[in-house]
Short mmCIF file of C-alpha atoms and ligand atoms in Angstrom, two decimals:
data_model
loop_
_atom_site.label_atom_id
_atom_site.label_comp_id
_atom_site.label_asym_id
_atom_site.label_seq_id
_atom_site.Cartn_x
_atom_site.Cartn_y
_atom_site.Cartn_z
CA UNK A 1112 22.65 172.52 125.67
CA UNK A 1113 22.47 171.20 122.13
CA UNK A 1114 19.78 168.60 123.00
CA UNK A 1115 17.28 168.68 120.26
CA UNK A 1116 19.09 171.62 118.40
CA UNK A 1117 18.81 171.19 114.71
CA UNK A 1118 22.16 171.71 113.22
CA UNK A 1119 23.11 172.02 109.71
CA UNK A 1120 26.83 171.16 109.06
CA UNK A 1121 28.32 172.28 105.91
CA UNK A 1122 31.57 170.43 104.98
CA UNK A 1123 33.61 172.18 102.36
CA UNK A 1124 36.61 170.63 100.37
CA UNK A 1125 39.74 170.72 102.35
CA UNK A 1126 41.74 168.09 104.08
CA UNK A 1127 40.26 168.71 107.51
CA UNK A 1128 36.81 167.47 105.76
CA UNK A 1129 37.84 164.05 107.66
CA UNK A 1130 37.51 165.72 111.08
CA UNK A 1131 34.05 166.80 110.32
CA UNK A 1132 33.08 163.18 110.64
CA UNK A 1133 34.13 163.13 114.34
CA UNK A 1134 32.32 166.57 114.71
CA UNK A 1135 29.19 165.07 113.54
CA UNK A 1136 29.64 162.17 116.04
CA UNK A 1137 29.99 164.34 118.89
CA UNK A 1138 27.27 166.83 117.99
CA UNK A 1139 24.95 163.70 117.72
CA UNK A 1140 26.14 162.53 121.03
CA UNK A 1141 25.37 165.96 122.59
CA UNK A 1142 21.80 165.50 121.52
CA UNK A 1143 21.66 167.40 118.41
CA UNK A 1144 19.94 166.56 115.25
CA UNK A 1145 22.50 167.00 112.39
CA UNK A 1146 22.00 167.40 108.70
CA UNK A 1147 25.06 167.40 106.61
CA UNK A 1148 25.54 169.49 103.37
CA UNK A 1149 28.93 168.40 101.39
CA UNK A 1150 30.37 170.35 98.59
CA UNK A 1151 31.70 168.46 95.48
CA UNK A 1152 35.16 169.00 96.67
CA UNK A 1153 34.47 167.82 99.98
CA UNK A 1154 33.39 164.44 98.48
CA UNK A 1155 36.81 164.06 97.05
CA UNK A 1156 38.30 163.81 100.64
CA UNK A 1157 35.50 161.70 102.41
CA UNK A 1158 32.41 159.87 101.40
CA UNK A 1159 28.76 161.08 102.18
CA UNK A 1160 27.97 157.53 103.60
CA UNK A 1161 30.21 158.34 106.65
CA UNK A 1162 28.24 161.30 107.34
CA UNK A 1163 24.84 159.61 106.60
CA UNK A 1164 25.72 156.75 109.01
CA UNK A 1165 27.06 159.15 111.84
CA UNK A 1166 24.15 161.51 111.51
CA UNK A 1167 21.32 159.08 110.79
CA UNK A 1168 20.04 161.61 108.23
CA UNK A 1169 20.28 162.03 104.44
CA UNK A 1170 23.29 163.97 103.29
CA UNK A 1171 22.98 166.72 100.68
CA UNK A 1172 25.43 167.22 97.92
CA UNK A 1173 23.53 168.51 94.98
CA UNK A 1174 21.01 171.36 94.92
CA UNK A 1175 19.03 169.71 91.96
CA UNK A 1176 18.83 166.33 93.61
CA UNK A 1177 15.51 166.84 95.26
CA UNK A 1178 14.95 164.00 97.57
CA UNK A 1179 11.35 164.94 98.23
CA UNK A 1180 9.25 166.61 95.64
CA UNK A 1181 7.00 168.40 98.10
CA UNK A 1182 9.76 170.62 99.23
CA UNK A 1183 12.43 172.98 97.60
CA UNK A 1184 15.50 171.21 99.31
CA UNK A 1185 17.85 174.13 100.10
CA UNK A 1186 15.04 176.28 101.52
CA UNK A 1187 13.62 173.55 103.49
CA UNK A 1188 17.20 172.78 105.07
CA UNK A 1189 17.66 176.44 105.49
CA UNK A 1190 14.49 176.90 107.34
CA UNK A 1191 15.06 173.77 109.37
CA UNK A 1192 18.35 174.84 111.01
CA UNK A 1193 18.46 176.44 114.40
CA UNK A 1194 22.09 176.65 113.86
CA UNK A 1195 24.39 176.57 110.86
CA UNK A 1196 28.07 175.47 111.10
CA UNK A 1197 30.73 175.32 108.27
CA UNK A 1198 33.41 173.08 109.35
CA UNK A 1199 35.90 173.07 107.51
CA UNK A 1200 35.33 176.37 105.94
CA UNK A 1201 37.74 176.71 102.95
CA UNK A 1202 38.93 180.18 101.39
CA UNK A 1203 36.66 179.47 98.58
CA UNK A 1204 33.48 178.80 100.68
CA UNK A 1205 34.23 181.92 102.77
CA UNK A 1206 34.77 183.74 99.65
CA UNK A 1207 31.52 182.60 98.05
CA UNK A 1208 29.37 183.46 101.18
CA UNK A 1209 31.03 186.92 101.64
CA UNK A 1210 30.28 187.71 97.78
CA UNK A 1211 26.75 186.19 97.55
CA UNK A 1212 27.72 183.32 95.22
CA UNK A 1213 25.32 180.61 95.25
CA UNK A 1214 26.37 177.87 92.96
CA UNK A 1215 25.88 174.59 94.88
CA UNK A 1216 23.82 173.12 97.74
CA UNK A 1217 25.95 174.40 100.53
CA UNK A 1218 26.21 177.93 99.24
CA UNK A 1219 22.46 178.39 98.12
CA UNK A 1220 21.40 176.97 101.69
CA UNK A 1221 23.81 179.53 103.35
CA UNK A 1222 22.26 182.37 101.47
CA UNK A 1223 18.75 181.21 102.41
CA UNK A 1224 19.11 180.55 106.05
CA UNK A 1225 18.13 182.85 108.85
CA UNK A 1226 19.82 180.78 111.50
CA UNK A 1227 23.19 181.93 113.26
CA UNK A 1228 26.05 180.73 111.14
CA UNK A 1229 29.41 179.63 112.89
CA UNK A 1230 32.36 179.37 110.56
CA UNK A 1231 35.43 177.24 111.44
CA UNK A 1232 38.12 178.08 108.79
CA UNK A 1233 40.91 175.49 107.94
CA UNK A 1234 43.48 176.28 105.16
CA UNK A 1235 47.13 176.79 104.57
CA UNK A 1236 48.49 179.48 106.86
CA UNK A 1237 49.32 181.64 103.77
CA UNK A 1238 46.00 181.38 102.43
CA UNK A 1239 44.33 182.27 105.91
CA UNK A 1240 46.51 185.59 105.92
CA UNK A 1241 45.73 186.35 102.39
CA UNK A 1242 44.24 190.06 102.03
CA UNK A 1243 41.21 188.72 100.09
CA UNK A 1244 40.54 185.93 102.81
CA UNK A 1245 40.83 188.58 105.61
CA UNK A 1246 38.64 191.04 103.71
CA UNK A 1247 36.02 188.45 103.23
CA UNK A 1248 36.09 187.26 106.95
CA UNK A 1249 35.78 190.95 108.04
CA UNK A 1250 32.82 191.26 105.97
CA UNK A 1251 31.25 188.23 107.24
CA UNK A 1252 32.10 189.20 110.91
CA UNK A 1253 30.55 192.57 110.42
CA UNK A 1254 27.32 190.91 109.08
CA UNK A 1255 27.14 188.92 112.26
CA UNK A 1256 28.61 185.46 111.14
CA UNK A 1257 30.72 184.06 113.91
CA UNK A 1258 34.13 182.64 113.49
CA UNK A 1259 35.75 179.82 115.28
CA UNK A 1260 39.31 180.64 114.75
CA UNK A 1261 41.63 177.83 113.55
CA UNK A 1262 44.27 176.61 115.82
CA UNK A 1263 48.04 176.62 115.28
CA UNK A 1264 50.15 173.71 114.51
CA UNK A 1265 51.23 171.28 111.87
CA UNK A 1266 49.12 171.77 108.67
CA UNK A 1267 48.68 169.13 106.03
CA UNK A 1268 50.51 171.18 103.49
CA UNK A 1269 53.58 170.77 105.77
CA UNK A 1270 53.70 174.26 107.17
CA UNK A 1271 53.47 175.02 110.80
CA UNK A 1272 51.02 177.96 111.70
CA UNK A 1273 47.47 178.99 111.94
CA UNK A 1274 44.97 177.32 109.71
CA UNK A 1275 44.19 173.97 111.52
CA UNK A 1276 40.59 173.38 112.01
CA UNK A 1277 39.86 173.68 115.74
CA UNK A 1278 39.44 170.29 117.33
CA UNK A 1279 35.77 168.79 117.31
CA UNK A 1280 35.51 168.75 120.97
CA UNK A 1281 36.32 172.47 121.40
CA UNK A 1282 33.99 173.45 118.61
CA UNK A 1283 31.19 171.54 120.34
CA UNK A 1284 31.94 173.11 123.74
CA UNK A 1285 32.07 176.64 122.02
CA UNK A 1286 28.58 175.91 120.50
CA UNK A 1287 27.33 174.77 123.78
CA UNK A 1288 28.56 178.02 125.49
CA UNK A 1289 27.05 180.09 122.67
CA UNK A 1290 23.84 178.54 122.89
CA UNK A 1291 23.86 179.13 126.80
CA UNK A 1292 24.71 182.78 126.03
CA UNK A 1293 21.80 183.26 123.51
CA UNK A 1294 19.46 182.67 126.25
CA UNK A 1295 20.69 185.19 128.63
CA UNK A 1296 18.69 188.25 127.47
CA UNK A 1297 15.93 186.22 125.49
CA UNK A 1298 12.87 188.01 125.60
CA UNK A 1299 14.13 191.45 126.62
CA UNK A 1300 13.66 194.60 124.94
CA UNK A 1301 17.11 196.46 125.02
CA UNK A 1302 17.38 200.21 123.90
CA UNK A 1303 20.73 201.44 123.44
CA UNK A 1304 21.98 204.91 122.42
CA UNK A 1305 25.29 205.55 120.64
CA UNK A 1306 27.60 208.07 118.94
CA UNK A 1307 27.59 211.82 119.16
CA UNK A 1308 24.88 214.26 118.51
CA UNK A 1309 25.23 217.20 116.19
CA UNK A 1310 23.92 220.58 117.06
CA UNK A 1311 23.31 222.90 114.09
CA UNK A 1312 24.13 226.48 114.02
CA UNK A 1313 23.30 226.94 110.38
CA UNK A 1314 22.82 224.64 107.34
CA UNK A 1315 26.65 223.91 107.07
CA UNK A 1316 27.90 224.03 110.54
CA UNK A 1317 27.39 222.20 113.75
CA UNK A 1318 28.74 221.45 117.40
CA UNK A 1319 29.65 217.76 117.88
CA UNK A 1320 32.13 215.63 119.61
CA UNK A 1321 34.62 212.70 118.75
CA UNK A 1322 32.47 209.82 119.66
CA UNK A 1323 32.63 207.15 116.96
CA UNK A 1324 29.87 205.01 118.47
CA UNK A 1325 32.04 201.90 118.86
CA UNK A 1326 30.99 201.23 122.38
CA UNK A 1327 27.40 201.56 121.79
CA UNK A 1328 27.44 199.51 118.48
CA UNK A 1329 29.39 196.77 120.55
CA UNK A 1330 26.55 196.78 123.11
CA UNK A 1331 24.03 196.27 120.55
CA UNK A 1332 26.00 193.57 118.78
CA UNK A 1333 26.71 191.63 121.91
CA UNK A 1334 22.91 192.21 123.34
CA UNK A 1335 21.55 190.79 120.09
CA UNK A 1336 23.96 187.75 120.56
CA UNK A 1337 22.69 187.31 124.17
CA UNK A 1338 19.13 186.93 122.62
CA UNK A 1339 17.83 190.36 123.28
CA UNK A 1340 15.39 192.29 120.84
CA UNK A 1341 17.63 195.32 120.38
CA UNK A 1342 16.96 198.93 119.13
CA UNK A 1343 19.82 201.17 118.72
CA UNK A 1344 19.29 204.86 118.49
CA UNK A 1345 22.28 206.33 116.94
CA UNK A 1346 23.87 209.76 116.25
CA UNK A 1347 25.88 210.18 113.10
CA UNK A 1348 28.66 207.66 112.96
CA UNK A 1349 30.30 205.64 109.92
CA UNK A 1350 29.41 202.29 111.50
CA UNK A 1351 26.73 200.04 110.00
CA UNK A 1352 24.13 198.43 112.40
CA UNK A 1353 25.02 195.12 113.73
CA UNK A 1354 22.88 192.48 111.75
CA UNK A 1355 19.31 191.82 113.44
CA UNK A 1356 19.52 194.96 115.31
CA UNK A 1357 16.88 197.84 114.53
CA UNK A 1358 18.80 201.02 113.86
CA UNK A 1359 17.16 204.50 114.18
CA UNK A 1360 19.41 207.33 113.07
CA UNK A 1361 19.23 210.72 114.67
CA UNK A 1362 21.26 213.93 114.59
CA UNK A 1363 20.47 216.30 117.62
CA UNK A 1364 20.13 215.55 121.40
CA UNK A 1365 16.47 216.71 120.91
CA UNK A 1366 15.82 214.21 118.12
CA UNK A 1367 17.51 211.52 120.41
CA UNK A 1368 15.34 212.51 123.23
CA UNK A 1369 12.10 211.91 121.12
CA UNK A 1370 13.13 208.61 119.78
CA UNK A 1371 14.15 207.36 123.12
CA UNK A 1372 11.29 208.62 124.96
CA UNK A 1373 8.76 207.08 122.60
CA UNK A 1374 10.27 203.67 123.13
CA UNK A 1375 11.23 203.93 126.85
CA UNK A 1376 7.93 202.44 128.26
CA UNK A 1377 8.34 199.35 126.32
CA UNK A 1378 11.95 198.65 127.12
CA UNK A 1379 13.26 196.37 129.72
CA UNK A 1380 16.85 197.65 129.70
CA UNK A 1381 17.96 201.04 128.59
CA UNK A 1382 21.80 201.88 128.10
CA UNK A 1383 22.79 205.24 127.30
CA UNK A 1384 26.20 205.22 125.86
CA UNK A 1385 25.78 208.16 123.46
CA UNK A 1386 27.91 211.16 123.91
CA UNK A 1387 25.03 213.69 123.94
CA UNK A 1388 25.71 217.48 123.65
CA UNK A 1389 24.99 219.35 126.80
CA UNK A 1390 24.52 222.69 124.97
CA UNK A 1391 23.30 223.77 121.47
CA UNK A 1392 23.30 227.09 119.90
CA UNK A 1393 20.40 229.25 121.03
CA UNK A 1394 19.76 230.66 117.61
CA UNK A 1395 19.90 228.34 114.44
CA UNK A 1396 20.21 230.17 111.22
CA UNK A 1397 18.23 229.05 108.19
CA UNK A 1398 20.85 230.40 105.81
CA UNK A 1399 24.61 230.00 105.95
CA UNK A 1400 26.11 232.69 108.18
CA UNK A 1401 28.44 235.09 106.48
CA UNK A 1402 31.81 236.23 108.26
CA UNK A 1403 32.36 239.68 109.14
CA UNK A 1404 35.48 241.31 110.85
CA UNK A 1405 36.20 240.74 114.36
CA UNK A 1406 35.28 237.87 116.81
CA UNK A 1407 32.04 236.20 116.98
CA UNK A 1408 30.14 234.55 119.94
CA UNK A 1409 27.77 231.85 119.97
CA UNK A 1410 25.16 231.92 122.74
CA UNK A 1411 24.29 228.20 123.80
CA UNK A 1412 21.54 226.95 125.77
CA UNK A 1413 21.26 223.54 127.63
CA UNK A 1414 20.02 220.53 125.83
CA UNK A 1415 17.62 218.20 127.57
CA UNK A 1416 19.44 215.60 129.81
CA UNK A 1417 17.96 212.47 128.27
CA UNK A 1418 19.19 210.24 131.00
CA UNK A 1419 17.99 212.36 133.85
CA UNK A 1420 14.58 212.40 132.25
CA UNK A 1421 14.54 208.55 131.92
CA UNK A 1422 15.74 208.29 135.72
CA UNK A 1423 13.16 210.74 136.80
CA UNK A 1424 10.30 208.79 134.90
CA UNK A 1425 11.44 205.12 135.24
CA UNK A 1426 9.09 202.23 136.40
CA UNK A 1427 10.50 198.75 135.88
CA UNK A 1428 13.18 199.62 133.37
CA UNK A 1429 16.90 198.84 134.17
CA UNK A 1430 18.57 202.10 133.50
CA UNK A 1431 22.39 202.23 132.85
CA UNK A 1432 24.29 205.37 132.20
CA UNK A 1433 27.92 206.11 131.03
CA UNK A 1434 30.15 208.59 132.32
CA UNK A 1435 33.12 209.84 130.35
CA UNK A 1436 35.42 211.65 132.71
CA UNK A 1437 39.01 213.07 132.51
CA UNK A 1438 39.57 213.39 136.27
CA UNK A 1439 38.17 212.09 139.60
CA UNK A 1440 36.41 209.60 137.50
CA UNK A 1441 34.82 207.32 140.11
CA UNK A 1442 33.90 210.13 142.26
CA UNK A 1443 31.88 211.90 139.31
CA UNK A 1444 30.56 208.66 138.11
CA UNK A 1445 29.02 207.56 141.69
CA UNK A 1446 27.53 211.14 141.82
CA UNK A 1447 25.74 210.71 138.29
CA UNK A 1448 24.56 207.30 139.32
CA UNK A 1449 22.71 208.85 142.20
CA UNK A 1450 21.74 212.12 140.76
CA UNK A 1451 20.33 210.65 137.72
CA UNK A 1452 18.57 207.80 139.47
CA UNK A 1453 20.50 205.05 137.54
CA UNK A 1454 20.55 201.28 138.45
CA UNK A 1455 24.18 201.12 137.21
CA UNK A 1456 26.88 203.20 135.59
CA UNK A 1457 29.99 202.48 133.41
CA UNK A 1458 32.66 204.95 134.23
CA UNK A 1459 35.45 205.55 131.58
CA UNK A 1460 38.38 207.66 132.32
CA UNK A 1461 38.84 208.94 128.67
CA UNK A 1462 42.24 210.49 129.44
CA UNK A 1463 43.90 207.02 129.94
CA UNK A 1464 45.80 205.53 126.94
CA UNK A 1465 43.66 203.07 124.82
CA UNK A 1466 40.34 204.06 126.41
CA UNK A 1467 37.39 206.38 125.24
CA UNK A 1468 36.56 207.93 122.07
CA UNK A 1469 37.73 206.24 118.90
CA UNK A 1470 39.59 203.29 120.40
CA UNK A 1471 38.82 199.73 119.97
CA UNK A 1472 39.60 199.20 123.46
CA UNK A 1473 38.27 200.42 126.78
CA UNK A 1474 38.70 200.09 130.65
CA UNK A 1475 36.05 201.03 132.99
CA UNK A 1476 34.46 200.84 136.45
CA UNK A 1477 31.05 199.44 136.68
CA UNK A 1478 28.95 200.62 139.82
CA UNK A 1479 25.39 199.65 140.81
CA UNK A 1480 23.21 201.53 142.95
CA UNK A 1481 23.28 198.66 145.40
CA UNK A 1482 27.05 199.51 145.80
CA UNK A 1483 28.52 196.75 143.69
CA UNK A 1484 31.71 197.66 142.01
CA UNK A 1485 33.64 195.69 139.23
CA UNK A 1486 36.68 196.94 137.57
CA UNK A 1487 36.91 196.03 133.94
CA UNK A 1488 40.70 196.10 132.81
CA UNK A 1489 41.80 197.17 129.24
CA UNK A 1490 40.02 194.88 126.66
CA UNK A 1491 38.31 195.18 123.40
CA UNK A 1492 35.00 197.21 123.37
CA UNK A 1493 33.10 194.06 122.33
CA UNK A 1494 34.44 192.06 125.32
CA UNK A 1495 33.57 194.94 127.63
CA UNK A 1496 30.06 194.99 126.04
CA UNK A 1497 29.53 191.49 126.88
CA UNK A 1498 30.75 191.88 130.48
CA UNK A 1499 28.55 194.89 131.16
CA UNK A 1500 25.55 193.00 129.54
CA UNK A 1501 26.14 189.91 131.67
CA UNK A 1502 26.09 192.21 134.80
CA UNK A 1503 23.07 193.80 133.75
CA UNK A 1504 21.42 190.47 132.89
CA UNK A 1505 22.23 189.00 136.33
CA UNK A 1506 20.75 192.21 137.98
CA UNK A 1507 17.45 191.86 136.03
CA UNK A 1508 17.33 188.16 136.56
CA UNK A 1509 17.82 188.69 140.31
CA UNK A 1510 14.97 191.45 140.25
CA UNK A 1511 12.69 189.06 138.64
CA UNK A 1512 13.08 186.13 141.31
N1 LIG B 1195 23.30 212.27 128.87
C1 LIG B 1195 22.04 212.39 128.46
N2 LIG B 1195 21.56 213.57 127.83
C2 LIG B 1195 22.38 214.62 127.78
C3 LIG B 1195 23.74 214.59 128.30
C4 LIG B 1195 24.15 213.34 128.74
O1 LIG B 1195 21.36 211.46 128.18
N3 LIG B 1195 21.95 215.80 127.43
C5 LIG B 1195 23.79 210.92 129.29
C6 LIG B 1195 24.97 210.24 128.52
O2 LIG B 1195 24.29 209.45 127.36
C7 LIG B 1195 25.56 209.56 129.55
C8 LIG B 1195 25.38 210.24 130.93
O3 LIG B 1195 24.19 211.09 130.53
O4 LIG B 1195 24.92 208.27 129.67
C9 LIG B 1195 26.60 210.95 131.06
O5 LIG B 1195 26.87 212.07 130.41
P1 LIG B 1195 27.66 213.29 130.91
O6 LIG B 1195 27.75 214.29 129.91
O7 LIG B 1195 29.10 212.76 131.15
O8 LIG B 1195 27.09 213.75 132.31
P2 LIG B 1195 26.57 215.14 132.87
O9 LIG B 1195 25.60 214.70 133.80
O10 LIG B 1195 26.16 215.92 131.67
O11 LIG B 1195 27.89 215.45 133.70
P3 LIG B 1195 28.82 216.53 133.55
O12 LIG B 1195 28.48 217.45 132.37
O13 LIG B 1195 28.88 217.31 134.87
O14 LIG B 1195 30.21 215.78 133.39
#
């Protein structure tokens, strides 16, 4: 899978830099073209000639040592990359990337590349658990950088714990798997809805629900990772769009309907994970309502059922709905699958501990219109998103055959 892949390997200055030599060799053996960038501190641990011989490419160590006057070196290398790997990634190189510092060849090239970047940290166990390192890694993770977690074991500093650079063969097989995954939804336009809707009653009050958008955003992030072109129509949540995903912010069910309807025709896969309000106030006041003695009732009217509309009007789109239930989940879910003319449905029992609104985990039952049934046990929403998308991809690939 790595045959002819153009990989830039950034080697930063930690004792594990020597392992990057074996890594270079294994990547070359797997068929990749490898260009190595070394930091000044990496050069204290291992010479550039080793990497030059193993990669049979020039090794970059200095932003201003331009090897070919026709090109701006760090931009050229950044554009050349299909994939960027930092191994070992020290606390310092992670910190620089997370904070936009570009003061050497590796950090400038990293800021300039649009290729997916994999980071394989290696450092002392206490450095790895330092709040500043954790914060930097979280930031990078959120921006779409992918981490290859260090293993546990004996560290060069004498400690035993987490911080050892993952074995070169494990890194190579992980990159191979990721490369295969990045083709799974290649060329597919995926439309995802997420979050709650807000149905206003006056300028300062509205009806909503506790959806945080975590499941929908996980679906968007994973669909993008699987190679899809992703549009995320999102109700008001505090999450930022995953990198590479086009986000369209909406408030009400009607607004969500409009944004979804105008993109439905060109979409290949539509996943409706938003918690859309079923009712909205019949009357919306232009000015803030003033209280008066006694009770007050709000008359509500039905919103448009977006999913039902899509199900009634779909042609080639693969349409997936969500059902959030508190009882008889599978029965209600199966009924929605049929009634809304869906291809598949993800059924959540939101009354079970650890699943549903606001949680980072979820468990669900996945049903297709062909009668397939898959049970997903409790797992992170990201893992579940990937599993759901792999089911969808399999069905869509099957349809195309
Ligand atoms: N949905 C939608 N538009 C609405 C309401 C719901 O598109 N106005 C979608 C949700 O995004 C979800 C699915 O429909 O994918 C299930 O939502 P739910 O409210 O649970 O389904 P209902 O058909 O409204 O069923 P009920 O109220 O009977 O539980």
